[in-house]
PDB file of C-alpha atoms and ligand atoms in Angstrom:
ATOM      1  CA  MET A   1       0.000   0.000   0.000  1.00 96.00           C
ATOM      2  CA  LYS A   2       1.286   3.438  -0.944  1.00 98.00           C
ATOM      3  CA  PHE A   3       0.297   6.391   1.228  1.00 98.00           C
ATOM      4  CA  LEU A   4       0.568   9.659  -0.708  1.00 98.00           C
ATOM      5  CA  ILE A   5       0.201  12.666   1.540  1.00 98.00           C
ATOM      6  CA  ILE A   6      -0.429  16.249   0.474  1.00 98.00           C
ATOM      7  CA  THR A   7       0.629  18.652   3.216  1.00 98.00           C
ATOM      8  CA  ILE A   8       2.269  22.019   3.782  1.00 97.00           C
ATOM      9  CA  PHE A   9       4.307  20.310   6.558  1.00 98.00           C
ATOM     10  CA  PRO A  10       6.134  17.567   4.632  1.00 98.00           C
ATOM     11  CA  ASP A  11       8.909  17.079   7.212  1.00 98.00           C
ATOM     12  CA  PHE A  12       6.426  16.589  10.010  1.00 98.00           C
ATOM     13  CA  VAL A  13       4.584  13.913   8.044  1.00 98.00           C
ATOM     14  CA  ARG A  14       7.789  12.137   6.946  1.00 98.00           C
ATOM     15  CA  SER A  15       8.958  11.908  10.544  1.00 98.00           C
ATOM     16  CA  VAL A  16       5.999   9.693  11.425  1.00 98.00           C
ATOM     17  CA  PHE A  17       7.263   6.996   9.037  1.00 98.00           C
ATOM     18  CA  GLU A  18      10.647   6.988  10.806  1.00 98.00           C
ATOM     19  CA  PHE A  19       9.554   5.213  14.004  1.00 98.00           C
ATOM     20  CA  GLY A  20       8.248   1.897  15.226  1.00 97.00           C
ATOM     21  CA  VAL A  21       5.832  -0.258  13.285  1.00 97.00           C
ATOM     22  CA  LEU A  22       5.583   2.164  10.343  1.00 98.00           C
ATOM     23  CA  ARG A  23       9.349   2.394   9.976  1.00 98.00           C
ATOM     24  CA  ARG A  24       9.705  -1.383   9.955  1.00 98.00           C
ATOM     25  CA  ALA A  25       6.866  -1.703   7.440  1.00 98.00           C
ATOM     26  CA  VAL A  26       8.620   0.777   5.128  1.00 98.00           C
ATOM     27  CA  GLU A  27      11.954  -1.029   5.505  1.00 98.00           C
ATOM     28  CA  ALA A  28      10.303  -4.378   4.743  1.00 97.00           C
ATOM     29  CA  GLY A  29       8.692  -2.913   1.604  1.00 97.00           C
ATOM     30  CA  LEU A  30       5.184  -3.630   2.958  1.00 96.00           C
ATOM     31  CA  ILE A  31       4.154   0.010   2.706  1.00 97.00           C
ATOM     32  CA  SER A  32       5.623   3.026   0.997  1.00 98.00           C
ATOM     33  CA  TYR A  33       4.860   6.709   1.157  1.00 98.00           C
ATOM     34  CA  GLY A  34       5.224   9.899  -0.786  1.00 98.00           C
ATOM     35  CA  VAL A  35       4.831  13.416   0.552  1.00 98.00           C
ATOM     36  CA  VAL A  36       4.067  16.413  -1.633  1.00 98.00           C
ATOM     37  CA  ASP A  37       3.877  20.087  -0.687  1.00 98.00           C
ATOM     38  CA  PRO A  38       1.190  22.114  -2.502  1.00 98.00           C
ATOM     39  CA  ARG A  39       3.605  25.060  -2.430  1.00 98.00           C
ATOM     40  CA  ASP A  40       5.602  23.247  -5.089  1.00 98.00           C
ATOM     41  CA  PHE A  41       2.551  23.508  -7.368  1.00 98.00           C
ATOM     42  CA  THR A  42       2.133  27.292  -7.102  1.00 98.00           C
ATOM     43  CA  GLU A  43       3.328  29.759  -9.714  1.00 98.00           C
ATOM     44  CA  ASP A  44       3.404  33.095  -7.895  1.00 98.00           C
ATOM     45  CA  ARG A  45       6.467  34.626  -6.269  1.00 98.00           C
ATOM     46  CA  HIS A  46       5.129  34.049  -2.744  1.00 98.00           C
ATOM     47  CA  ARG A  47       4.084  30.447  -3.453  1.00 98.00           C
ATOM     48  CA  THR A  48       0.620  31.214  -2.090  1.00 98.00           C
ATOM     49  CA  THR A  49      -1.556  28.284  -1.008  1.00 98.00           C
ATOM     50  CA  ASP A  50      -4.405  30.144   0.742  1.00 97.00           C
ATOM     51  CA  ASP A  51      -6.584  33.253   0.581  1.00 97.00           C
ATOM     52  CA  ALA A  52      -9.409  35.003   2.458  1.00 97.00           C
ATOM     53  CA  PRO A  53     -12.863  33.369   2.334  1.00 97.00           C
ATOM     54  CA  TYR A  54     -15.540  34.741  -0.024  1.00 98.00           C
ATOM     55  CA  GLY A  55     -18.409  35.990   2.099  1.00 98.00           C
ATOM     56  CA  GLY A  56     -16.044  37.139   4.805  1.00 97.00           C
ATOM     57  CA  GLY A  57     -15.235  35.711   8.188  1.00 96.00           C
ATOM     58  CA  PRO A  58     -12.099  34.725  10.032  1.00 95.00           C
ATOM     59  CA  GLY A  59      -9.178  32.636   8.806  1.00 95.00           C
ATOM     60  CA  MET A  60      -7.975  31.576   5.412  1.00 97.00           C
ATOM     61  CA  VAL A  61      -9.085  28.979   2.900  1.00 97.00           C
ATOM     62  CA  MET A  62      -6.712  26.752   0.906  1.00 98.00           C
ATOM     63  CA  LEU A  63      -6.676  27.502  -2.819  1.00 98.00           C
ATOM     64  CA  ALA A  64      -8.111  24.888  -5.177  1.00 98.00           C
ATOM     65  CA  GLU A  65      -5.500  25.109  -7.950  1.00 98.00           C
ATOM     66  CA  PRO A  66      -2.249  24.134  -6.188  1.00 98.00           C
ATOM     67  CA  LEU A  67      -4.052  21.186  -4.565  1.00 98.00           C
ATOM     68  CA  TYR A  68      -5.585  20.188  -7.905  1.00 98.00           C
ATOM     69  CA  ARG A  69      -2.160  20.154  -9.524  1.00 98.00           C
ATOM     70  CA  ALA A  70      -0.667  18.160  -6.659  1.00 98.00           C
ATOM     71  CA  ILE A  71      -3.447  15.550  -6.903  1.00 98.00           C
ATOM     72  CA  SER A  72      -3.189  15.404 -10.701  1.00 98.00           C
ATOM     73  CA  ALA A  73       0.567  14.837 -10.490  1.00 98.00           C
ATOM     74  CA  LEU A  74       0.072  12.015  -7.990  1.00 98.00           C
ATOM     75  CA  ARG A  75      -2.719  10.414 -10.027  1.00 98.00           C
ATOM     76  CA  GLU A  76      -0.600  10.613 -13.156  1.00 98.00           C
ATOM     77  CA  GLU A  77       2.168   8.713 -11.431  1.00 97.00           C
ATOM     78  CA  HIS A  78       0.149   6.266  -9.321  1.00 97.00           C
ATOM     79  CA  GLY A  79      -3.082   5.732 -11.246  1.00 96.00           C
ATOM     80  CA  ALA A  80      -5.906   7.978 -12.442  1.00 96.00           C
ATOM     81  CA  GLN A  81      -8.419   6.348 -10.069  1.00 95.00           C
ATOM     82  CA  THR A  82      -6.322   6.702  -6.923  1.00 97.00           C
ATOM     83  CA  PRO A  83      -8.870   7.614  -4.224  1.00 97.00           C
ATOM     84  CA  VAL A  84      -8.473  10.887  -2.339  1.00 98.00           C
ATOM     85  CA  ILE A  85      -9.321  11.104   1.347  1.00 98.00           C
ATOM     86  CA  TYR A  86      -9.690  14.603   2.748  1.00 98.00           C
ATOM     87  CA  LEU A  87      -9.067  14.691   6.497  1.00 98.00           C
ATOM     88  CA  SER A  88     -11.599  17.067   8.029  1.00 97.00           C
ATOM     89  CA  PRO A  89     -13.648  17.322  11.217  1.00 97.00           C
ATOM     90  CA  SER A  90     -16.767  17.380   8.979  1.00 96.00           C
ATOM     91  CA  GLY A  91     -15.972  13.959   7.536  1.00 97.00           C
ATOM     92  CA  MET A  92     -17.419  10.515   8.151  1.00 98.00           C
ATOM     93  CA  PRO A  93     -15.955   9.093  11.345  1.00 98.00           C
ATOM     94  CA  LEU A  94     -12.903   6.851  11.053  1.00 98.00           C
ATOM     95  CA  SER A  95     -13.702   3.424  12.483  1.00 97.00           C
ATOM     96  CA  GLN A  96     -11.991   0.044  12.588  1.00 96.00           C
ATOM     97  CA  GLY A  97     -14.413  -0.965   9.823  1.00 97.00           C
ATOM     98  CA  LEU A  98     -13.244   1.855   7.552  1.00 97.00           C
ATOM     99  CA  ALA A  99      -9.591   1.048   8.326  1.00 97.00           C
ATOM    100  CA  GLU A 100     -10.292  -2.583   7.345  1.00 96.00           C
ATOM    101  CA  GLU A 101     -11.985  -1.476   4.130  1.00 97.00           C
ATOM    102  CA  LEU A 102      -8.993   0.676   3.173  1.00 97.00           C
ATOM    103  CA  ALA A 103      -6.522  -2.074   4.085  1.00 96.00           C
ATOM    104  CA  LYS A 104      -8.441  -4.442   1.771  1.00 95.00           C
ATOM    105  CA  LEU A 105      -7.599  -2.221  -1.195  1.00 93.00           C
ATOM    106  CA  SER A 106      -4.204  -3.911  -1.101  1.00 89.00           C
ATOM    107  CA  GLU A 107      -5.650  -7.461  -1.228  1.00 84.00           C
ATOM    108  CA  VAL A 108      -5.289  -7.868  -4.942  1.00 66.00           C
ATOM    109  CA  ARG A 109      -2.563 -10.346  -5.770  1.00 46.00           C
ATOM    110  CA  GLY A 110      -3.796 -13.870  -6.143  1.00 38.00           C
ATOM    111  CA  ARG A 111      -7.388 -12.893  -6.851  1.00 46.00           C
ATOM    112  CA  LYS A 112      -9.159 -13.627 -10.105  1.00 42.00           C
ATOM    113  CA  SER A 113      -8.304 -10.926 -12.614  1.00 41.00           C
ATOM    114  CA  GLU A 114     -12.003 -10.037 -13.070  1.00 41.00           C
ATOM    115  CA  GLU A 115     -12.386  -9.357  -9.366  1.00 41.00           C
ATOM    116  CA  ALA A 116      -9.099  -7.554  -9.369  1.00 41.00           C
ATOM    117  CA  LYS A 117     -10.542  -4.885 -11.648  1.00 44.00           C
ATOM    118  CA  ASP A 118     -11.723  -3.002  -8.583  1.00 44.00           C
ATOM    119  CA  PRO A 119     -12.817   0.512  -9.542  1.00 45.00           C
ATOM    120  CA  ALA A 120     -11.193   1.799  -6.354  1.00 46.00           C
ATOM    121  CA  LEU A 121      -7.794   0.684  -7.603  1.00 43.00           C
ATOM    122  CA  PRO A 122      -5.503   2.438 -10.032  1.00 44.00           C
ATOM    123  CA  ASP A 123      -6.470   1.533 -13.567  1.00 40.00           C
ATOM    124  CA  CYS A 124      -2.936   1.187 -14.845  1.00 40.00           C
ATOM    125  CA  GLU A 125      -2.407  -1.764 -17.106  1.00 38.00           C
ATOM    126  CA  ALA A 126      -1.793  -4.968 -15.250  1.00 40.00           C
ATOM    127  CA  SER A 127       1.768  -5.992 -15.872  1.00 40.00           C
ATOM    128  CA  THR A 128       2.462  -9.676 -16.069  1.00 39.00           C
ATOM    129  CA  GLU A 129       5.611 -11.042 -14.591  1.00 39.00           C
ATOM    130  CA  PRO A 130       5.687 -14.814 -14.835  1.00 40.00           C
ATOM    131  CA  ASP A 131       7.673 -16.334 -12.004  1.00 41.00           C
ATOM    132  CA  GLN A 132      10.826 -18.353 -12.395  1.00 42.00           C
ATOM    133  CA  SER A 133       9.031 -21.711 -12.453  1.00 43.00           C
ATOM    134  CA  SER A 134       9.390 -23.728 -15.654  1.00 45.00           C
ATOM    135  CA  ASP A 135       5.606 -23.796 -16.142  1.00 47.00           C
ATOM    136  CA  SER A 136       4.909 -21.292 -18.891  1.00 52.00           C
ATOM    137  CA  THR A 137       1.136 -21.235 -18.255  1.00 56.00           C
ATOM    138  CA  LEU A 138       0.226 -17.866 -16.850  1.00 55.00           C
ATOM    139  CA  GLN A 139      -1.625 -18.260 -13.555  1.00 57.00           C
ATOM    140  CA  THR A 140      -4.090 -15.593 -12.471  1.00 57.00           C
ATOM    141  CA  SER A 141      -1.956 -15.210  -9.345  1.00 59.00           C
ATOM    142  CA  ASP A 142       0.938 -14.146 -11.572  1.00 55.00           C
ATOM    143  CA  ILE A 143      -0.887 -11.033 -12.648  1.00 63.00           C
ATOM    144  CA  ARG A 144       0.658  -8.210 -10.703  1.00 61.00           C
ATOM    145  CA  LEU A 145      -1.457  -5.137 -10.439  1.00 66.00           C
ATOM    146  CA  PRO A 146       0.135  -1.856  -9.472  1.00 74.00           C
ATOM    147  CA  THR A 147       0.505  -1.302  -5.727  1.00 85.00           C
ATOM    148  CA  PRO A 148      -2.726   0.312  -4.557  1.00 95.00           C
ATOM    149  CA  ALA A 149      -2.357   3.882  -3.402  1.00 97.00           C
ATOM    150  CA  LEU A 150      -4.316   6.306  -1.239  1.00 98.00           C
ATOM    151  CA  ILE A 151      -3.991  10.078  -1.489  1.00 98.00           C
ATOM    152  CA  LEU A 152      -4.428  11.756   1.897  1.00 98.00           C
ATOM    153  CA  LEU A 153      -5.204  15.446   1.646  1.00 98.00           C
ATOM    154  CA  CYS A 154      -4.369  17.496   4.741  1.00 98.00           C
ATOM    155  CA  GLY A 155      -6.082  20.841   5.122  1.00 95.00           C
ATOM    156  CA  ARG A 156      -4.975  23.763   7.248  1.00 86.00           C
ATOM    157  CA  TYR A 157      -6.653  27.043   8.184  1.00 81.00           C
ATOM    158  CA  GLU A 158     -10.434  27.129   7.874  1.00 90.00           C
ATOM    159  CA  GLY A 159     -10.546  24.487   5.179  1.00 94.00           C
ATOM    160  CA  ILE A 160     -10.262  23.947   1.440  1.00 98.00           C
ATOM    161  CA  ASP A 161     -12.160  25.547  -1.448  1.00 98.00           C
ATOM    162  CA  GLN A 162     -15.229  23.280  -1.786  1.00 98.00           C
ATOM    163  CA  ARG A 163     -14.952  23.211  -5.584  1.00 98.00           C
ATOM    164  CA  LEU A 164     -11.673  21.283  -5.365  1.00 98.00           C
ATOM    165  CA  LEU A 165     -13.307  18.624  -3.157  1.00 98.00           C
ATOM    166  CA  ASP A 166     -16.268  18.347  -5.550  1.00 98.00           C
ATOM    167  CA  GLU A 167     -14.042  18.201  -8.634  1.00 98.00           C
ATOM    168  CA  ILE A 168     -11.847  15.341  -7.419  1.00 98.00           C
ATOM    169  CA  GLY A 169     -14.577  13.387  -5.616  1.00 96.00           C
ATOM    170  CA  ALA A 170     -12.782  13.372  -2.276  1.00 97.00           C
ATOM    171  CA  ARG A 171     -14.034  11.166   0.528  1.00 98.00           C
ATOM    172  CA  GLU A 172     -14.082  13.174   3.762  1.00 98.00           C
ATOM    173  CA  VAL A 173     -12.937  11.448   6.953  1.00 98.00           C
ATOM    174  CA  SER A 174     -12.787  12.706  10.556  1.00 98.00           C
ATOM    175  CA  ILE A 175     -10.969  11.030  13.430  1.00 98.00           C
ATOM    176  CA  GLY A 176     -13.340  12.225  16.145  1.00 98.00           C
ATOM    177  CA  ASP A 177     -15.551  14.960  17.492  1.00 97.00           C
ATOM    178  CA  TYR A 178     -12.929  17.543  18.358  1.00 96.00           C
ATOM    179  CA  VAL A 179     -11.066  20.066  16.239  1.00 95.00           C
ATOM    180  CA  LEU A 180      -7.388  19.789  15.313  1.00 96.00           C
ATOM    181  CA  SER A 181      -5.458  22.655  13.757  1.00 95.00           C
ATOM    182  CA  GLY A 182      -4.798  20.624  10.632  1.00 97.00           C
ATOM    183  CA  GLY A 183      -5.382  17.302   8.940  1.00 98.00           C
ATOM    184  CA  GLU A 184      -1.793  16.018   9.346  1.00 98.00           C
ATOM    185  CA  LEU A 185      -2.220  14.304  12.710  1.00 98.00           C
ATOM    186  CA  ALA A 186      -5.498  12.807  11.520  1.00 98.00           C
ATOM    187  CA  ALA A 187      -3.849  11.506   8.332  1.00 98.00           C
ATOM    188  CA  MET A 188      -1.131   9.863  10.426  1.00 98.00           C
ATOM    189  CA  VAL A 189      -3.773   8.238  12.633  1.00 98.00           C
ATOM    190  CA  LEU A 190      -5.432   6.812   9.526  1.00 98.00           C
ATOM    191  CA  VAL A 191      -2.094   5.600   8.098  1.00 98.00           C
ATOM    192  CA  ASP A 192      -1.242   3.808  11.347  1.00 98.00           C
ATOM    193  CA  ALA A 193      -4.689   2.226  11.681  1.00 98.00           C
ATOM    194  CA  VAL A 194      -4.591   0.934   8.082  1.00 98.00           C
ATOM    195  CA  ALA A 195      -0.912  -0.091   7.901  1.00 98.00           C
ATOM    196  CA  ARG A 196      -1.061  -2.358  10.947  1.00 97.00           C
ATOM    197  CA  LEU A 197      -3.844  -4.365   9.270  1.00 97.00           C
ATOM    198  CA  LEU A 198      -1.736  -5.148   6.192  1.00 97.00           C
ATOM    199  CA  PRO A 199      -0.346  -8.678   6.034  1.00 95.00           C
ATOM    200  CA  GLY A 200       3.110  -8.914   7.618  1.00 96.00           C
ATOM    201  CA  VAL A 201       3.192  -5.449   9.193  1.00 96.00           C
ATOM    202  CA  LEU A 202       2.752  -6.654  12.767  1.00 94.00           C
ATOM    203  CA  GLY A 203       5.362  -9.282  13.592  1.00 81.00           C
ATOM    204  CA  ASN A 204       2.713 -11.406  15.245  1.00 59.00           C
ATOM    205  CA  GLU A 205      -0.038 -11.956  12.655  1.00 65.00           C
ATOM    206  CA  ASP A 206      -2.385 -12.567  15.584  1.00 57.00           C
ATOM    207  CA  SER A 207      -1.961  -9.356  17.463  1.00 56.00           C
ATOM    208  CA  SER A 208      -4.185  -7.105  15.363  1.00 59.00           C
ATOM    209  CA  GLY A 209      -7.069  -9.511  15.977  1.00 55.00           C
ATOM    210  CA  THR A 210      -7.745  -9.711  19.697  1.00 51.00           C
ATOM    211  CA  GLU A 211      -7.654  -6.155  20.920  1.00 61.00           C
ATOM    212  CA  SER A 212     -10.250  -3.445  21.289  1.00 71.00           C
ATOM    213  CA  PHE A 213     -12.505  -3.018  18.260  1.00 72.00           C
ATOM    214  CA  ALA A 214     -11.089  -5.862  16.213  1.00 61.00           C
ATOM    215  CA  GLY A 215     -14.018  -7.932  15.031  1.00 52.00           C
ATOM    216  CA  ARG A 216     -14.065 -11.411  16.548  1.00 47.00           C
ATOM    217  CA  GLY A 217     -15.969 -13.056  13.771  1.00 43.00           C
ATOM    218  CA  ASP A 218     -19.307 -12.824  15.570  1.00 45.00           C
ATOM    219  CA  GLY A 219     -19.478  -9.085  14.910  1.00 46.00           C
ATOM    220  CA  ALA A 220     -18.902  -8.321  18.594  1.00 55.00           C
ATOM    221  CA  LYS A 221     -16.715  -5.305  19.282  1.00 86.00           C
ATOM    222  CA  LEU A 222     -15.413  -5.265  22.814  1.00 95.00           C
ATOM    223  CA  LEU A 223     -12.786  -3.248  24.596  1.00 98.00           C
ATOM    224  CA  ASP A 224      -9.561  -5.098  25.284  1.00 97.00           C
ATOM    225  CA  TRP A 225      -9.074  -7.068  28.502  1.00 98.00           C
ATOM    226  CA  PRO A 226      -6.410  -5.808  30.950  1.00 98.00           C
ATOM    227  CA  HIS A 227      -2.820  -7.014  30.629  1.00 98.00           C
ATOM    228  CA  TYR A 228      -0.217  -7.907  33.263  1.00 98.00           C
ATOM    229  CA  THR A 229       3.485  -8.709  33.198  1.00 98.00           C
ATOM    230  CA  ARG A 230       6.261  -9.223  35.753  1.00 98.00           C
ATOM    231  CA  PRO A 231       6.643  -8.882  38.689  1.00 98.00           C
ATOM    232  CA  GLU A 232       3.858 -11.006  40.191  1.00 98.00           C
ATOM    233  CA  ILE A 233       3.414  -8.493  43.004  1.00 98.00           C
ATOM    234  CA  TRP A 234       4.062  -4.851  42.199  1.00 98.00           C
ATOM    235  CA  ARG A 235       3.744  -2.319  45.045  1.00 98.00           C
ATOM    236  CA  GLY A 236       1.430  -4.706  46.830  1.00 98.00           C
ATOM    237  CA  ARG A 237      -0.775  -5.311  43.764  1.00 98.00           C
ATOM    238  CA  ARG A 238      -1.074  -8.960  42.690  1.00 98.00           C
ATOM    239  CA  VAL A 239      -1.602 -10.278  39.194  1.00 98.00           C
ATOM    240  CA  PRO A 240      -5.007 -12.046  39.056  1.00 98.00           C
ATOM    241  CA  GLU A 241      -4.348 -15.616  40.262  1.00 98.00           C
ATOM    242  CA  VAL A 242      -6.008 -17.344  37.290  1.00 98.00           C
ATOM    243  CA  LEU A 243      -3.422 -15.853  34.899  1.00 98.00           C
ATOM    244  CA  LEU A 244      -0.709 -17.804  36.751  1.00 98.00           C
ATOM    245  CA  SER A 245      -2.667 -21.075  36.707  1.00 98.00           C
ATOM    246  CA  GLY A 246      -1.643 -22.342  33.270  1.00 98.00           C
ATOM    247  CA  ASN A 247      -5.283 -23.361  32.676  1.00 98.00           C
ATOM    248  CA  HIS A 248      -5.835 -21.884  29.214  1.00 98.00           C
ATOM    249  CA  ALA A 249      -9.590 -22.416  29.096  1.00 98.00           C
ATOM    250  CA  LYS A 250      -9.997 -20.673  32.433  1.00 98.00           C
ATOM    251  CA  ILE A 251      -7.677 -17.854  31.382  1.00 98.00           C
ATOM    252  CA  LEU A 252      -9.609 -17.234  28.179  1.00 98.00           C
ATOM    253  CA  SER A 253     -12.907 -17.199  30.024  1.00 98.00           C
ATOM    254  CA  PHE A 254     -11.484 -14.782  32.633  1.00 98.00           C
ATOM    255  CA  ARG A 255     -10.240 -12.476  29.902  1.00 98.00           C
ATOM    256  CA  GLU A 256     -13.484 -12.588  27.928  1.00 98.00           C
ATOM    257  CA  ASN A 257     -15.472 -11.804  31.058  1.00 98.00           C
ATOM    258  CA  ALA A 258     -13.098  -8.950  31.917  1.00 98.00           C
ATOM    259  CA  ALA A 259     -13.459  -7.498  28.405  1.00 98.00           C
ATOM    260  CA  LEU A 260     -17.242  -7.807  28.554  1.00 98.00           C
ATOM    261  CA  LEU A 261     -17.485  -6.128  31.977  1.00 98.00           C
ATOM    262  CA  LEU A 262     -15.099  -3.327  31.024  1.00 98.00           C
ATOM    263  CA  THR A 263     -17.111  -2.650  27.881  1.00 98.00           C
ATOM    264  CA  PHE A 264     -20.369  -2.761  29.848  1.00 98.00           C
ATOM    265  CA  ARG A 265     -19.085  -0.228  32.372  1.00 98.00           C
ATOM    266  CA  ARG A 266     -17.267   2.096  30.016  1.00 98.00           C
ATOM    267  CA  ARG A 267     -18.915   1.821  26.586  1.00 98.00           C
ATOM    268  CA  PRO A 268     -22.298   0.086  27.004  1.00 97.00           C
ATOM    269  CA  GLU A 269     -23.422   1.445  23.612  1.00 97.00           C
ATOM    270  CA  LEU A 270     -20.961  -0.955  21.940  1.00 96.00           C
ATOM    271  CA  LEU A 271     -22.862  -3.989  23.259  1.00 97.00           C
ATOM    272  CA  SER A 272     -25.829  -5.728  21.706  1.00 97.00           C
ATOM    273  CA  ALA A 273     -28.864  -6.200  23.970  1.00 98.00           C
ATOM    274  CA  GLU A 274     -27.809  -9.835  24.334  1.00 98.00           C
ATOM    275  CA  LEU A 275     -24.254  -9.030  25.463  1.00 98.00           C
ATOM    276  CA  ARG A 276     -25.560  -6.359  27.842  1.00 98.00           C
ATOM    277  CA  GLN A 277     -27.818  -8.992  29.351  1.00 98.00           C
ATOM    278  CA  ARG A 278     -24.888 -11.368  29.644  1.00 98.00           C
ATOM    279  CA  ALA A 279     -22.792  -8.677  31.384  1.00 98.00           C
ATOM    280  CA  GLU A 280     -25.610  -8.053  33.884  1.00 98.00           C
ATOM    281  CA  SER A 281     -25.928 -11.751  34.721  1.00 98.00           C
ATOM    282  CA  LEU A 282     -22.166 -11.992  35.058  1.00 98.00           C
ATOM    283  CA  LEU A 283     -22.162  -9.066  37.506  1.00 97.00           C
ATOM    284  CA  ASP A 284     -24.932 -10.774  39.524  1.00 96.00           C
ATOM    285  CA  SER A 285     -23.020 -14.047  39.652  1.00 95.00           C
ATOM    286  CA  LEU A 286     -19.876 -12.246  40.823  1.00 92.00           C
ATOM    287  CA  GLN A 287     -21.682 -10.560  43.745  1.00 89.00           C
ATOM    288  CA  GLY A 288     -19.940 -11.365  46.995  1.00 78.00           C
ATOM    289  CA  ARG A 289     -16.960 -13.130  45.428  1.00 77.00           C
ATOM    290  CA  ASP A 290     -13.472 -12.324  46.602  1.00 68.00           C
ATOM    291  CA  ALA A 291     -12.236  -9.183  44.833  1.00 66.00           C
ATOM    292  CA  ALA A 292      -9.049 -11.011  43.765  1.00 62.00           C
ATOM    293  CA  GLU A 293     -11.127 -13.463  41.715  1.00 66.00           C
ATOM    294  CA  GLN A 294     -13.138 -10.816  39.913  1.00 72.00           C
ATOM    295  CA  PRO A 295     -12.367  -9.886  36.361  1.00 79.00           C
TER     296      PRO A 295
HETATM  297 CL1  6GU B   1      -9.576  14.765  10.067  1.00 88.24          CL
HETATM  298  N1  6GU B   1      -9.018  17.233  10.808  1.00 88.24           N
HETATM  299  C1  6GU B   1      -9.051  18.230  11.683  1.00 88.24           C
HETATM  300  N2  6GU B   1      -8.499  19.408  11.354  1.00 88.24           N
HETATM  301  N3  6GU B   1      -9.618  18.141  12.871  1.00 88.24           N
HETATM  302  C2  6GU B   1     -10.161  16.956  13.172  1.00 88.24           C
HETATM  303  C3  6GU B   1     -10.153  15.869  12.335  1.00 88.24           C
HETATM  304  C4  6GU B   1      -9.573  16.040  11.122  1.00 88.24           C
HETATM  305  N4  6GU B   1     -10.776  14.838  12.908  1.00 88.24           N
HETATM  306  C5  6GU B   1     -11.150  15.293  14.098  1.00 88.24           C
HETATM  307  N5  6GU B   1     -10.792  16.558  14.266  1.00 88.24           N
END
């Protein structure tokens, strides 16, 4: 997956790819990124990227033309259909589901070529690169489509000229109900959430699956259970006994109950009526039990 970011703070955005999981994913060739500055697509002496809003009011609005040229340059290089996501507090909320949908854009190799003609993917010609095997029959899995790309458009000031967003068909995404001073941090949140879902990015293929908000197959979304590591007693606080028991069935049931109760207490709106019921019965059955045994 290629993340192409349009920002007036290119160094800030690049720095995010230099640490931790994202850095390792770049080094392993599992993701790549490009950063472009709309200033480089201006033609005036001051390299202007914003102006006062028509109709008056405070702040400045980003000009359509430099952004249009930046997007056109990226689409020319990476595919005319490359989707554009505009990070804005007025967008659709980012969710684990949306992150999964975006991560799936990269699930192309090995699919039937018909299916692979996903309109969301760059419509460059599929290049065929038969592998080194002696079999000269071209397998559908040998068809290599171009690496899927996402253009992430970061706004600053009061926003972006609406005509640019309409012209390019941008999808607007917000990371929550609060206002940031620009889209850069939001774009980096989206990149992280998507990248860690791509095959191979997390060392342990399992670890994106069991935590908060990862679907568990049954559609249930629960908060994560609490975690403990050494020492067994820290400042007088003991690790729950069951976690030391080696009884894996009991441990799983303890953790699932803990996750259910935490979700019930903190985010009851995430639970179905059935799970809420189950949490209530669990609370009843725990009444009067030793605190050390409680999830
Ligand atoms: Cl995507 N951008 C800005 N500027 N503020 C936000 C946001 C995005 N999501 C939440 N607040």
